[in-house]
Coordinates of C-alpha atoms in Angstrom, one line a residue:
Chain A
X1339 CA 0.0 0.0 0.0
X1340 CA 1.2 3.4 -0.9
X1341 CA 0.8 6.3 1.6
X1342 CA -0.9 9.5 0.7
X1343 CA 1.3 12.4 -0.3
X1344 CA 0.1 15.7 -1.7
X1345 CA 0.7 16.4 -5.3
X1346 CA 2.5 19.7 -5.5
X1347 CA 4.5 21.3 -8.2
X1348 CA 7.8 20.6 -6.5
X1349 CA 6.8 16.9 -6.0
X1350 CA 5.9 16.6 -9.7
X1351 CA 9.2 18.2 -10.7
X1352 CA 11.3 16.1 -8.3
X1353 CA 9.7 12.8 -9.3
X1354 CA 9.8 13.6 -13.0
X1355 CA 13.5 14.5 -12.7
X1356 CA 14.2 11.2 -11.0
X1357 CA 12.4 9.3 -13.7
X1358 CA 14.3 11.2 -16.3
X1359 CA 17.5 10.3 -14.7
X1360 CA 16.5 6.6 -14.7
X1361 CA 15.5 7.0 -18.3
X1362 CA 18.9 8.4 -19.3
X1363 CA 20.8 5.7 -17.5
X1364 CA 18.6 3.1 -19.3
X1365 CA 19.4 4.8 -22.6
X1366 CA 23.2 4.6 -22.0
X1367 CA 23.0 1.0 -20.9
X1368 CA 21.0 0.1 -23.9
X1369 CA 23.4 2.0 -26.2
X1370 CA 26.2 -0.2 -25.0
X1371 CA 24.3 -3.5 -25.4
X1372 CA 23.9 -5.4 -28.6
X1373 CA 25.6 -7.9 -30.9
X1374 CA 28.6 -5.6 -30.7
X1375 CA 29.3 -4.8 -27.1
X1376 CA 30.7 -1.3 -26.3
X1377 CA 31.6 -0.4 -22.7
X1378 CA 29.4 2.0 -20.8
X1379 CA 32.3 4.3 -20.1
X1380 CA 33.1 4.5 -23.8
X1381 CA 29.5 5.1 -24.7
X1382 CA 29.2 7.9 -22.1
X1383 CA 32.6 9.4 -23.3
X1384 CA 31.5 9.3 -26.9
X1385 CA 28.2 11.0 -26.1
X1386 CA 30.0 13.8 -24.3
X1387 CA 32.6 14.0 -26.9
X1388 CA 30.1 14.3 -29.7
X1389 CA 29.8 17.9 -28.6
X1390 CA 33.5 18.6 -28.7
X1391 CA 34.3 16.5 -31.7
X1392 CA 36.9 14.2 -30.2
X1393 CA 36.4 10.5 -30.0
X1394 CA 38.1 7.4 -28.5
X1395 CA 36.0 5.0 -30.4
X1396 CA 36.5 3.5 -33.8
X1397 CA 34.4 5.0 -36.6
X1398 CA 32.5 1.7 -36.9
X1399 CA 31.5 1.8 -33.2
X1400 CA 30.6 5.5 -33.6
X1401 CA 28.4 4.5 -36.5
X1402 CA 26.7 1.7 -34.4
X1403 CA 26.0 4.0 -31.5
X1404 CA 24.8 7.1 -33.4
X1405 CA 23.3 5.8 -36.6
X1406 CA 21.9 2.4 -35.5
X1407 CA 21.2 2.3 -31.8
X1408 CA 20.5 5.9 -30.8
X1409 CA 17.7 6.4 -33.4
X1410 CA 16.1 3.1 -32.4
X1411 CA 16.3 3.9 -28.7
X1412 CA 14.7 7.3 -29.2
X1413 CA 12.0 5.7 -31.3
X1414 CA 11.4 3.1 -28.6
X1415 CA 11.1 5.9 -26.1
X1416 CA 8.7 7.9 -28.2
X1417 CA 6.5 4.9 -28.9
X1418 CA 6.6 3.8 -25.2
X1419 CA 5.7 7.2 -24.0
X1420 CA 2.9 7.6 -26.6
X1421 CA 1.3 4.3 -25.7
X1422 CA 1.5 4.9 -22.0
X1423 CA 0.0 8.4 -22.3
X1424 CA -2.7 6.9 -24.5
X1425 CA -3.5 4.3 -21.9
X1426 CA -3.8 6.8 -19.1
X1427 CA -6.1 9.1 -21.1
X1428 CA -8.3 6.4 -22.6
X1429 CA -8.7 4.7 -19.2
X1430 CA -9.7 8.1 -17.7
X1431 CA -12.1 9.2 -20.4
X1432 CA -13.8 5.9 -20.8
X1433 CA -13.7 5.4 -17.0
X1434 CA -12.6 1.9 -17.6
X1435 CA -9.5 0.3 -16.1
X1436 CA -9.4 -2.3 -18.9
X1437 CA -9.1 0.3 -21.7
X1438 CA -5.9 0.5 -23.6
X1439 CA -4.7 2.8 -26.4
X1440 CA -6.1 0.5 -29.0
X1441 CA -9.6 0.1 -27.6
X1442 CA -11.3 2.5 -29.9
X1443 CA -10.2 0.5 -32.9
X1444 CA -7.0 2.3 -33.7
X1445 CA -5.0 -0.9 -33.8
X1446 CA -7.5 -2.7 -36.1
X1447 CA -7.8 0.3 -38.5
X1448 CA -4.0 0.9 -38.8
X1449 CA -3.3 -2.8 -39.1
X1450 CA -5.8 -3.1 -42.0
X1451 CA -4.2 0.0 -43.6
X1452 CA -0.8 -1.5 -43.2
X1453 CA -1.8 -4.9 -44.5
X1454 CA -3.4 -3.4 -47.6
X1455 CA -0.2 -1.4 -48.0
X1456 CA 1.9 -4.6 -47.8
X1457 CA -0.4 -6.5 -50.2
X1458 CA -0.5 -3.7 -52.9
X1459 CA 3.3 -3.3 -52.5
X1460 CA 3.2 0.3 -51.0
X1461 CA 6.4 -0.6 -49.1
X1462 CA 8.4 0.4 -52.2
X1463 CA 7.2 4.0 -51.8
X1464 CA 8.6 6.4 -49.2
X1465 CA 6.3 6.3 -46.1
X1466 CA 3.9 4.1 -48.1
X1467 CA 2.9 1.7 -45.4
X1468 CA 3.0 4.0 -42.4
X1469 CA 0.9 6.5 -44.3
X1470 CA -1.7 3.9 -45.1
X1471 CA -1.7 2.7 -41.5
X1472 CA -2.1 6.3 -40.3
X1473 CA -5.0 6.9 -42.6
X1474 CA -6.6 3.6 -41.5
X1475 CA -6.2 4.6 -37.8
X1476 CA -7.8 8.0 -38.3
X1477 CA -10.6 6.7 -40.4
X1478 CA -11.4 4.1 -37.7
X1479 CA -11.5 6.7 -34.9
X1480 CA -13.7 8.8 -37.1
X1481 CA -16.0 5.8 -37.8
X1482 CA -16.1 5.0 -34.1
X1483 CA -17.1 8.6 -33.2
X1484 CA -19.8 8.5 -35.8
X1485 CA -21.2 5.1 -34.7
X1486 CA -21.1 6.1 -31.0
X1487 CA -22.6 9.5 -31.7
X1488 CA -25.5 8.0 -33.8
X1489 CA -26.3 5.5 -31.1
X1490 CA -27.1 8.0 -28.4
X1491 CA -26.4 11.7 -28.8
X1492 CA -23.4 12.6 -26.6
X1493 CA -20.1 10.6 -26.5
X1494 CA -21.1 8.5 -23.5
X1495 CA -18.5 6.1 -22.2
X1496 CA -20.2 2.9 -23.0
X1497 CA -21.4 3.8 -26.5
X1498 CA -17.8 4.8 -27.4
X1499 CA -16.4 1.6 -25.9
X1500 CA -18.9 -0.6 -27.6
X1501 CA -18.5 0.9 -31.0
X1502 CA -14.7 0.6 -30.6
X1503 CA -15.1 -3.1 -29.8
X1504 CA -17.5 -3.7 -32.7
X1505 CA -15.3 -1.8 -35.2
X1506 CA -12.2 -3.7 -33.9
X1507 CA -14.0 -7.0 -34.3
X1508 CA -14.9 -6.1 -37.9
X1509 CA -11.4 -5.2 -38.8
X1510 CA -10.0 -8.4 -37.2
X1511 CA -12.2 -10.3 -39.5
X1512 CA -10.9 -8.3 -42.5
X1513 CA -7.3 -8.8 -41.3
X1514 CA -7.9 -12.6 -41.0
X1515 CA -9.3 -12.6 -44.5
X1516 CA -6.2 -10.9 -45.9
X1517 CA -3.9 -13.3 -43.9
X1518 CA -5.6 -16.3 -45.5
X1519 CA -5.1 -15.1 -49.0
X1520 CA -1.6 -13.5 -49.1
X1521 CA 1.6 -15.3 -50.1
X1522 CA 4.2 -16.4 -47.5
X1523 CA 6.6 -13.4 -48.0
X1524 CA 3.8 -10.9 -47.3
X1525 CA 2.6 -13.1 -44.5
X1526 CA 6.0 -12.7 -42.7
X1527 CA 6.0 -8.9 -43.0
X1528 CA 2.4 -8.7 -41.9
X1529 CA 3.0 -10.9 -38.9
X1530 CA 6.0 -8.7 -37.9
X1531 CA 3.9 -5.6 -38.2
X1532 CA 1.1 -7.1 -36.1
X1533 CA 3.5 -8.1 -33.4
X1534 CA 5.0 -4.6 -33.2
X1535 CA 8.5 -3.9 -34.4
X1536 CA 10.8 -1.0 -33.8
X1537 CA 13.5 -1.8 -36.4
X1538 CA 14.0 -0.1 -39.8
X1539 CA 12.3 3.2 -39.0
X1540 CA 14.0 6.3 -40.6
X1541 CA 15.2 9.2 -38.6
X1542 CA 12.7 11.5 -40.4
X1543 CA 9.8 9.3 -39.3
X1544 CA 11.1 9.2 -35.7
X1545 CA 11.4 13.0 -35.7
X1546 CA 7.7 13.3 -36.8
X1547 CA 6.6 10.9 -34.1
X1548 CA 8.7 12.8 -31.4
X1549 CA 7.3 16.1 -32.4
X1550 CA 3.7 14.8 -32.3
X1551 CA 4.4 13.3 -28.9
X1552 CA 5.9 16.5 -27.4
X1553 CA 3.2 18.8 -28.8
X1554 CA 0.5 16.3 -27.7
X1555 CA 2.0 16.0 -24.2
X1556 CA 1.9 19.8 -23.7
X1557 CA -1.7 20.0 -24.8
X1558 CA -2.7 17.0 -22.7
X1559 CA -1.0 18.3 -19.6
X1560 CA -3.1 21.4 -19.8
X1561 CA -6.1 19.1 -19.3
X1562 CA -4.5 17.1 -16.4
X1563 CA -6.7 18.6 -13.6
X1564 CA -9.8 18.2 -15.7
X1565 CA -8.9 14.5 -16.2
X1566 CA -9.0 14.2 -12.4
X1567 CA -12.5 15.4 -12.4
X1568 CA -13.6 13.4 -15.4
X1569 CA -12.6 10.1 -13.8
X1570 CA -15.0 11.0 -11.0
X1571 CA -17.9 10.7 -13.4
X1572 CA -19.7 13.0 -15.8
X1573 CA -22.1 14.6 -13.4
X1574 CA -19.4 15.4 -10.8
X1575 CA -17.0 16.8 -13.5
X1576 CA -19.8 19.0 -14.9
X1577 CA -20.9 20.4 -11.5
X1578 CA -17.3 21.2 -10.6
X1579 CA -16.9 23.4 -13.6
X1580 CA -16.0 21.4 -16.7
X1581 CA -17.7 21.2 -20.1
X1582 CA -17.3 17.4 -20.1
X1583 CA -18.3 16.8 -23.7
X1584 CA -15.9 19.3 -25.1
X1585 CA -13.0 18.3 -22.9
X1586 CA -13.5 14.7 -23.9
X1587 CA -13.5 15.5 -27.5
X1588 CA -10.3 17.5 -27.2
X1589 CA -8.6 14.7 -25.3
X1590 CA -9.8 12.0 -27.7
X1591 CA -8.6 13.8 -30.7
X1592 CA -5.2 14.6 -29.4
X1593 CA -4.7 11.1 -28.0
X1594 CA -5.9 9.4 -31.1
X1595 CA -3.4 11.4 -33.2
X1596 CA -0.5 10.5 -30.9
X1597 CA -1.4 6.9 -30.9
X1598 CA -2.1 6.7 -34.6
X1599 CA 1.3 8.1 -35.4
X1600 CA 3.0 5.7 -33.0
X1601 CA 1.1 2.7 -34.2
X1602 CA 1.5 3.4 -37.9
X1603 CA 5.3 3.5 -37.5
X1604 CA 5.8 0.8 -34.9
X1605 CA 2.9 -1.6 -35.4
X1606 CA 0.8 -3.0 -32.5
X1607 CA 2.9 -3.3 -29.4
X1608 CA 0.7 -4.7 -26.7
X1609 CA 0.5 -4.4 -22.9
X1610 CA 2.6 -1.2 -22.6
X1611 CA -0.4 1.0 -22.8
X1612 CA -2.5 -0.9 -20.3
X1613 CA 0.2 -1.9 -17.8
X1614 CA 2.2 1.3 -17.4
X1615 CA -0.7 3.5 -16.3
X1616 CA -1.8 0.9 -13.7
X1617 CA 1.7 0.5 -12.3
X1618 CA 2.2 4.2 -12.1
X1619 CA -1.2 4.7 -10.3
X1620 CA -0.2 2.1 -7.8
X1621 CA 3.1 3.8 -7.0
X1622 CA 2.2 7.5 -7.4
X1623 CA -1.5 7.7 -7.0
X1624 CA -4.2 8.8 -9.5
X1625 CA -3.6 12.5 -9.8
X1626 CA -3.0 13.1 -13.5
X1627 CA -0.7 16.1 -12.9
X1628 CA 1.8 13.5 -11.7
X1629 CA 0.5 10.5 -13.5
X1630 CA 0.9 11.9 -17.0
X1631 CA 4.7 12.8 -16.8
X1632 CA 5.7 9.7 -14.9
X1633 CA 3.7 7.4 -17.2
X1634 CA 5.3 8.9 -20.3
X1635 CA 8.8 8.6 -18.8
X1636 CA 8.3 5.1 -17.4
X1637 CA 6.7 3.9 -20.6
X1638 CA 9.6 5.2 -22.6
X1639 CA 12.1 3.5 -20.3
X1640 CA 10.1 0.3 -20.3
X1641 CA 9.9 0.0 -24.0
X1642 CA 13.7 0.7 -24.4
X1643 CA 14.4 -2.2 -22.0
X1644 CA 12.0 -4.5 -23.8
X1645 CA 13.4 -3.5 -27.2
X1646 CA 17.0 -4.0 -25.9
X1647 CA 16.0 -7.5 -24.8
X1648 CA 14.4 -8.1 -28.2
X1649 CA 17.6 -7.0 -29.9
X1650 CA 20.1 -9.1 -27.8
X1651 CA 18.2 -12.3 -26.7
X1652 CA 18.6 -14.1 -30.0
X1653 CA 21.4 -11.9 -31.4
X1654 CA 22.2 -11.4 -34.2
X1655 CA 18.6 -12.3 -35.0
X1656 CA 15.9 -10.0 -33.6
X1657 CA 12.5 -10.6 -32.0
X1658 CA 9.6 -8.2 -32.5
X1659 CA 9.4 -6.1 -29.3
X1660 CA 5.7 -6.8 -28.9
X1661 CA 6.5 -10.4 -28.1
X1662 CA 8.7 -9.2 -25.2
X1663 CA 6.2 -6.7 -23.8
X1664 CA 3.4 -9.3 -23.8
X1665 CA 5.6 -12.0 -22.4
X1666 CA 6.8 -10.0 -19.4
X1667 CA 3.7 -7.8 -19.3
X1668 CA 1.0 -10.4 -18.8
X1669 CA 2.6 -12.2 -15.7
X1670 CA 3.6 -8.9 -14.2
X1671 CA 0.1 -7.6 -14.6
X1672 CA -1.3 -10.6 -12.7
X1673 CA 1.2 -10.1 -10.0
X1674 CA 0.1 -6.4 -9.6
X1675 CA -3.6 -7.4 -9.5
X1676 CA -2.9 -10.0 -6.8
X1677 CA -0.9 -7.6 -4.7
X1678 CA -3.5 -4.9 -5.1
X1679 CA -6.3 -7.2 -3.8
X1680 CA -4.5 -7.4 -0.5
Chain B
X1026 CA -33.9 40.0 -5.9
X1027 CA -34.3 36.2 -5.6
X1028 CA -31.1 34.2 -5.8
X1029 CA -32.8 31.4 -7.7
X1030 CA -35.8 32.0 -10.0
X1031 CA -37.5 29.5 -12.2
X1032 CA -39.9 30.8 -14.9
X1033 CA -42.2 28.3 -16.6
X1034 CA -39.6 25.5 -16.8
X1035 CA -40.4 22.5 -19.0
X1036 CA -37.9 19.7 -19.3
X1037 CA -38.0 16.3 -21.0
X1038 CA -35.5 13.5 -21.4
X1039 CA -35.9 12.5 -25.1
X1040 CA -39.6 12.4 -25.4
X1041 CA -40.5 11.8 -21.8
X1042 CA -41.6 15.0 -20.1
X1043 CA -40.2 15.2 -16.5
X1044 CA -40.9 18.8 -15.6
X1045 CA -43.9 20.9 -16.6
X1046 CA -44.5 24.6 -16.1
X1047 CA -42.4 24.9 -12.9
X1048 CA -42.1 28.4 -11.5
X1049 CA -40.8 29.5 -8.2
X1050 CA -38.3 32.0 -6.6
X1051 CA -36.0 31.4 -3.7
X1052 CA -34.4 34.3 -1.8
X1053 CA -30.9 34.5 -0.5
X1054 CA -30.2 32.6 2.7
X1055 CA -33.3 30.5 2.6
X1056 CA -33.3 26.8 3.5
X1057 CA -35.7 25.0 1.1
X1058 CA -36.7 21.4 1.0
X1059 CA -37.8 19.6 -2.1
X1060 CA -40.0 16.5 -1.5
X1061 CA -42.0 14.3 -3.8
X1062 CA -42.4 10.6 -4.8
X1063 CA -39.8 8.7 -6.8
X1064 CA -39.6 10.1 -10.3
X1065 CA -41.3 13.3 -9.5
X1066 CA -38.3 15.3 -10.8
X1067 CA -36.5 16.2 -7.6
X1068 CA -32.9 15.4 -8.9
X1069 CA -33.7 16.8 -12.3
X1070 CA -34.7 20.1 -10.6
X1071 CA -31.4 20.3 -8.8
X1072 CA -29.5 19.6 -12.1
X1073 CA -31.5 22.4 -13.8
X1074 CA -30.6 24.8 -10.9
X1075 CA -26.9 24.1 -11.2
X1076 CA -27.0 24.3 -14.9
X1077 CA -25.9 20.8 -15.8
X1078 CA -29.3 20.5 -17.5
X1079 CA -31.0 23.3 -19.4
X1080 CA -34.8 23.6 -19.6
X1081 CA -36.4 22.9 -23.0
X1082 CA -38.4 26.0 -22.5
X1083 CA -38.7 28.6 -19.8
X1084 CA -35.8 30.2 -17.9
X1085 CA -33.7 29.4 -14.9
X1086 CA -32.0 32.3 -13.3
X1087 CA -29.2 31.9 -10.7
X1088 CA -27.8 35.0 -9.1
X1089 CA -29.7 37.2 -11.6
X1090 CA -28.3 35.5 -14.7
X1091 CA -29.8 32.7 -16.8
X1092 CA -28.0 29.4 -16.3
X1093 CA -27.4 29.0 -20.1
X1094 CA -25.3 32.2 -19.9
X1095 CA -23.0 31.2 -17.1
X1096 CA -19.8 29.4 -18.0
X1097 CA -19.5 26.0 -16.2
X1098 CA -16.6 27.4 -14.2
X1099 CA -18.4 30.5 -13.1
X1100 CA -21.5 28.7 -12.0
X1101 CA -19.4 26.1 -10.1
X1102 CA -18.1 28.9 -7.9
X1103 CA -21.6 29.8 -6.9
X1104 CA -23.5 26.5 -6.8
X1105 CA -22.3 23.3 -5.3
X1106 CA -24.1 20.0 -5.2
X1107 CA -23.6 17.0 -3.0
X1108 CA -24.6 13.9 -5.0
X1109 CA -26.2 10.8 -3.5
X1110 CA -23.1 8.7 -4.2
X1111 CA -20.0 8.7 -6.4
X1112 CA -18.4 5.7 -7.9
X1113 CA -14.7 5.8 -8.3
X1114 CA -12.8 3.5 -10.6
X1115 CA -9.3 4.6 -9.7
X1116 CA -8.0 5.0 -6.2
X1117 CA -8.2 8.6 -4.9
X1118 CA -7.5 9.7 -1.3
X1119 CA -10.2 11.5 0.7
X1120 CA -8.2 14.8 0.8
X1121 CA -7.7 14.6 -3.0
X1122 CA -11.5 14.4 -3.4
X1123 CA -12.1 17.4 -1.3
X1124 CA -9.3 19.3 -3.1
X1125 CA -11.3 18.9 -6.3
X1126 CA -13.8 21.3 -4.9
X1127 CA -11.1 24.0 -5.5
X1128 CA -11.1 23.3 -9.2
X1129 CA -13.4 26.2 -10.3
X1130 CA -11.2 28.6 -8.4
X1131 CA -7.8 27.6 -10.0
X1132 CA -6.1 28.4 -13.2
X1133 CA -5.3 25.8 -15.9
X1134 CA -1.8 24.8 -15.0
X1135 CA -1.8 25.9 -11.4
X1136 CA -1.5 23.8 -8.3
X1137 CA -3.4 24.4 -5.0
X1138 CA -1.7 26.9 -2.8
X1139 CA -1.6 27.3 1.0
X1140 CA -4.9 29.1 1.0
X1141 CA -6.6 26.3 -0.9
X1142 CA -5.2 23.7 1.5
X1143 CA -6.5 25.9 4.4
X1144 CA -10.0 26.0 2.9
X1145 CA -9.9 22.2 2.4
X1146 CA -8.7 21.7 5.9
X1147 CA -11.5 23.8 7.3
X1148 CA -14.1 22.0 5.2
X1149 CA -12.8 18.7 6.4
X1150 CA -12.8 19.9 10.0
X1151 CA -16.4 20.9 9.8
X1152 CA -17.5 17.6 8.4
X1153 CA -15.4 15.6 10.8
X1154 CA -13.4 13.9 8.0
X1155 CA -9.9 15.0 8.9
X1156 CA -9.1 11.7 10.7
X1157 CA -9.4 9.8 7.4
X1158 CA -8.0 12.5 5.0
X1159 CA -5.1 10.1 4.0
X1160 CA -7.3 7.1 3.5
X1161 CA -8.6 5.9 0.1
X1162 CA -12.1 7.1 -0.7
X1163 CA -13.2 3.6 -1.7
X1164 CA -12.2 2.1 1.6
X1165 CA -14.5 4.5 3.6
X1166 CA -18.0 3.6 4.8
X1167 CA -21.0 5.1 3.0
X1168 CA -21.5 7.7 5.7
X1169 CA -17.8 8.7 5.7
X1170 CA -17.9 9.0 1.9
X1171 CA -20.9 11.2 2.1
X1172 CA -19.2 13.5 4.5
X1173 CA -16.2 13.7 2.2
X1174 CA -18.5 14.7 -0.6
X1175 CA -20.1 17.4 1.7
X1176 CA -16.6 18.7 2.4
X1177 CA -15.8 18.9 -1.3
X1178 CA -19.0 21.0 -1.8
X1179 CA -18.0 23.2 1.1
X1180 CA -14.5 23.6 -0.4
X1181 CA -16.2 25.0 -3.5
X1182 CA -17.2 28.0 -1.3
X1183 CA -20.6 28.2 -2.9
X1184 CA -23.4 30.7 -2.3
X1185 CA -25.9 28.0 -3.0
X1186 CA -25.7 24.5 -1.7
X1187 CA -27.8 21.7 -3.3
X1188 CA -28.1 18.5 -1.4
X1189 CA -29.4 15.3 -3.0
X1190 CA -30.4 12.9 -0.2
X1191 CA -27.2 13.9 1.5
X1192 CA -28.0 12.7 4.9
X1193 CA -29.3 9.2 4.2
X1194 CA -26.1 7.4 5.2
X1195 CA -25.2 9.6 8.1
X1196 CA -25.6 8.3 11.6
X1197 CA -27.6 10.4 14.1
X1198 CA -24.6 12.3 15.5
X1199 CA -23.3 13.3 12.1
X1200 CA -26.8 14.2 10.9
X1201 CA -27.2 16.5 13.8
X1202 CA -23.7 17.9 13.3
X1203 CA -24.4 18.5 9.6
X1204 CA -27.8 20.2 10.1
X1205 CA -26.2 22.5 12.7
X1206 CA -23.4 23.3 10.2
X1207 CA -26.0 24.1 7.6
X1208 CA -27.8 26.5 9.9
X1209 CA -24.5 28.1 10.9
X1210 CA -23.4 28.7 7.3
X1211 CA -26.9 29.8 6.5
X1212 CA -26.9 32.6 9.2
X1213 CA -23.2 33.5 9.1
X1214 CA -22.5 33.3 5.3
X1215 CA -26.0 33.7 4.0
X1216 CA -25.7 30.3 2.3
X1217 CA -28.8 29.3 0.4
X1218 CA -29.6 25.6 0.9
X1219 CA -31.9 23.5 -1.2
X1220 CA -32.2 19.9 -0.1
X1221 CA -33.9 17.0 -1.7
X1222 CA -35.2 14.4 0.7
X1223 CA -37.6 11.5 1.2
X1224 CA -37.7 12.2 5.0
X1225 CA -40.7 14.5 5.3
X1226 CA -40.0 15.1 9.0
X1227 CA -36.4 16.2 8.2
X1228 CA -37.9 18.7 5.7
X1229 CA -40.6 19.9 8.0
X1230 CA -38.2 20.5 10.9
X1231 CA -35.3 22.1 9.0
X1232 CA -36.7 24.0 6.0
X1233 CA -38.3 27.4 6.0
X1234 CA -40.1 26.5 2.7
X1235 CA -41.0 23.2 1.2
X1236 CA -41.6 22.5 -2.5
X1237 CA -43.8 19.4 -3.0
X1238 CA -43.3 17.9 -6.4
X1239 CA -45.8 15.6 -8.1
X1240 CA -44.9 14.1 -11.5
X1241 CA -42.8 17.1 -12.6
X1242 CA -45.2 19.8 -11.4
X1243 CA -45.2 21.8 -8.2
X1244 CA -48.1 20.5 -6.2
X1245 CA -47.6 22.8 -3.2
X1246 CA -45.1 25.4 -2.1
X1247 CA -44.9 27.3 1.1
X1248 CA -44.0 26.9 4.8
X1249 CA -44.0 23.5 6.4
X1250 CA -47.3 23.9 8.1
X1251 CA -49.0 24.7 4.8
X1252 CA -47.4 22.0 2.7
X1253 CA -47.2 19.1 5.1
X1254 CA -50.8 18.3 5.5
X1255 CA -52.5 14.9 5.6
X1256 CA -54.5 15.9 2.5
X1257 CA -51.5 16.9 0.4
X1258 CA -49.5 13.8 1.3
X1259 CA -52.4 11.6 0.7
X1260 CA -53.0 13.1 -2.7
X1261 CA -49.3 13.0 -3.8
X1262 CA -47.9 9.9 -2.2
X1263 CA -51.2 8.0 -1.8
X1264 CA -50.5 7.1 1.8
X1265 CA -52.4 7.9 5.0
X1266 CA -50.5 9.9 7.6
X1267 CA -51.1 11.4 10.9
X1268 CA -49.9 15.0 11.4
X1269 CA -49.3 16.5 14.9
X1270 CA -47.0 19.1 16.1
X1271 CA -43.5 18.9 17.5
X1272 CA -44.2 20.1 21.1
X1273 CA -40.9 22.1 21.1
X1274 CA -41.2 24.2 18.0
X1275 CA -44.8 23.7 16.8
X1276 CA -43.6 22.5 13.4
X1277 CA -45.6 19.7 11.8
X1278 CA -44.6 16.1 12.5
X1279 CA -45.7 13.2 10.5
X1280 CA -46.3 9.6 11.3
X1281 CA -47.0 7.0 8.7
X1282 CA -50.2 5.0 9.3
X1283 CA -49.9 1.5 8.0

């Protein structure tokens, strides 16, 4: 059991700084690990020296650190943070602890987009597959909104959730249809995409995702206190001074954008988005002013660790990172639930 | 000028009419009870007063301005409501719940300052909830939770307090304490109180005026002696009651005849 501590600005800053430090340490450790091992000290030295221009490492090692591992680590961080934020927000707006970033059908929509891209050979065009996945994700969110809205006026929690489930189920069927008709080469890339994979993403794509995440985070953080009220229920939030409908729409749109970008580039990485928010709530409480930054930082760190394991466990071969997150996520989640039941 | 004024309010959920031609005015610092059978529109009326529902036709004025013209934030600084119950899906601590009452007074990125914590502390002191400020809301008993919700409403520093069955879970001591607190805030800070209740004696003993609702219409409005009569209660609730007087204050007292 955690003990109650007030959420003040200084506490948010202190804990965020601590989480940032852990994040940086994890980055450095991850930079040194891989099929070619480079010592921590050398990695640290080379990071510091990159500002001054001197280097003690061979150019090949430099290349591995800066051109191969660093972009991938940053990408893992961006995706991990995006999914964790998405989980926090969706769980809050839908008032459902089982919600995850994919619950409104973003996963199904982007997967269908990506699979169509793979089947028609869009991979040979620049940004071909991610773009189709992104369009698929956004189209799905739009569809879910329309379906939910037509069922019963306002965006009530349950109508959104149900239309998300229905749309996801429909897309799953469409995905299965494609899986049963494609050839084995395509099947392999589709399977990798569906399991979530952080390899082979260009620096440009990573930058786009990072910018979306940072901008999104600033906008979401402005709503942090409103989120505290929204999880108390619609009536309470309204009577305490929020236009719930409008706030929910803003939050859903921003979050859907962040998640769609992450999913379209990284595929469907499971468990991060549902596990990280719960773990952070257990440790730091439910106040979103603290929960949002720590979830983002912890999610980033967690996915880096998972991706590092995915890189080294079968080196030089690689596993899709989604396999690792699900493998360690599921048992861990059960452990958390057991512990929480007291 | 009345602090709350309803003019010919009609309201319906989808096609089901729940409020028809309701008009009344409540002056500042009055304590008013709203009674009526299940589904007579009591809770709906509270929601229309605090502007979370708007009438389909007619006008609701709060503090001289129509509720549709108030921003949610502005009206939340004037009107607070204590709901029957709140269900939480994520763990919050009791003090955090009370702190949320400060929301309408704070800026977008700001954190609660010393003054906010002082107000919260006082609200929790008055409701006897300080002892479990650091406990989780979900672990508290129904009565304790209700007192936390009352503290949250007090922390809003409202001019008008709306209570929706807010004493049902309170034990006798806390009921007495709460009623005394309401009277104190009513005289010292000119707090206007409107409370919905099924307990007709509670209404008769504590309200200056009583609104008796019957299927979305005002059946009777006035002082307790005029509204709480055997004939009115028989007509609206379809039960036989005996009315006598409380020997101490001469207010009507009801006994259910079964």
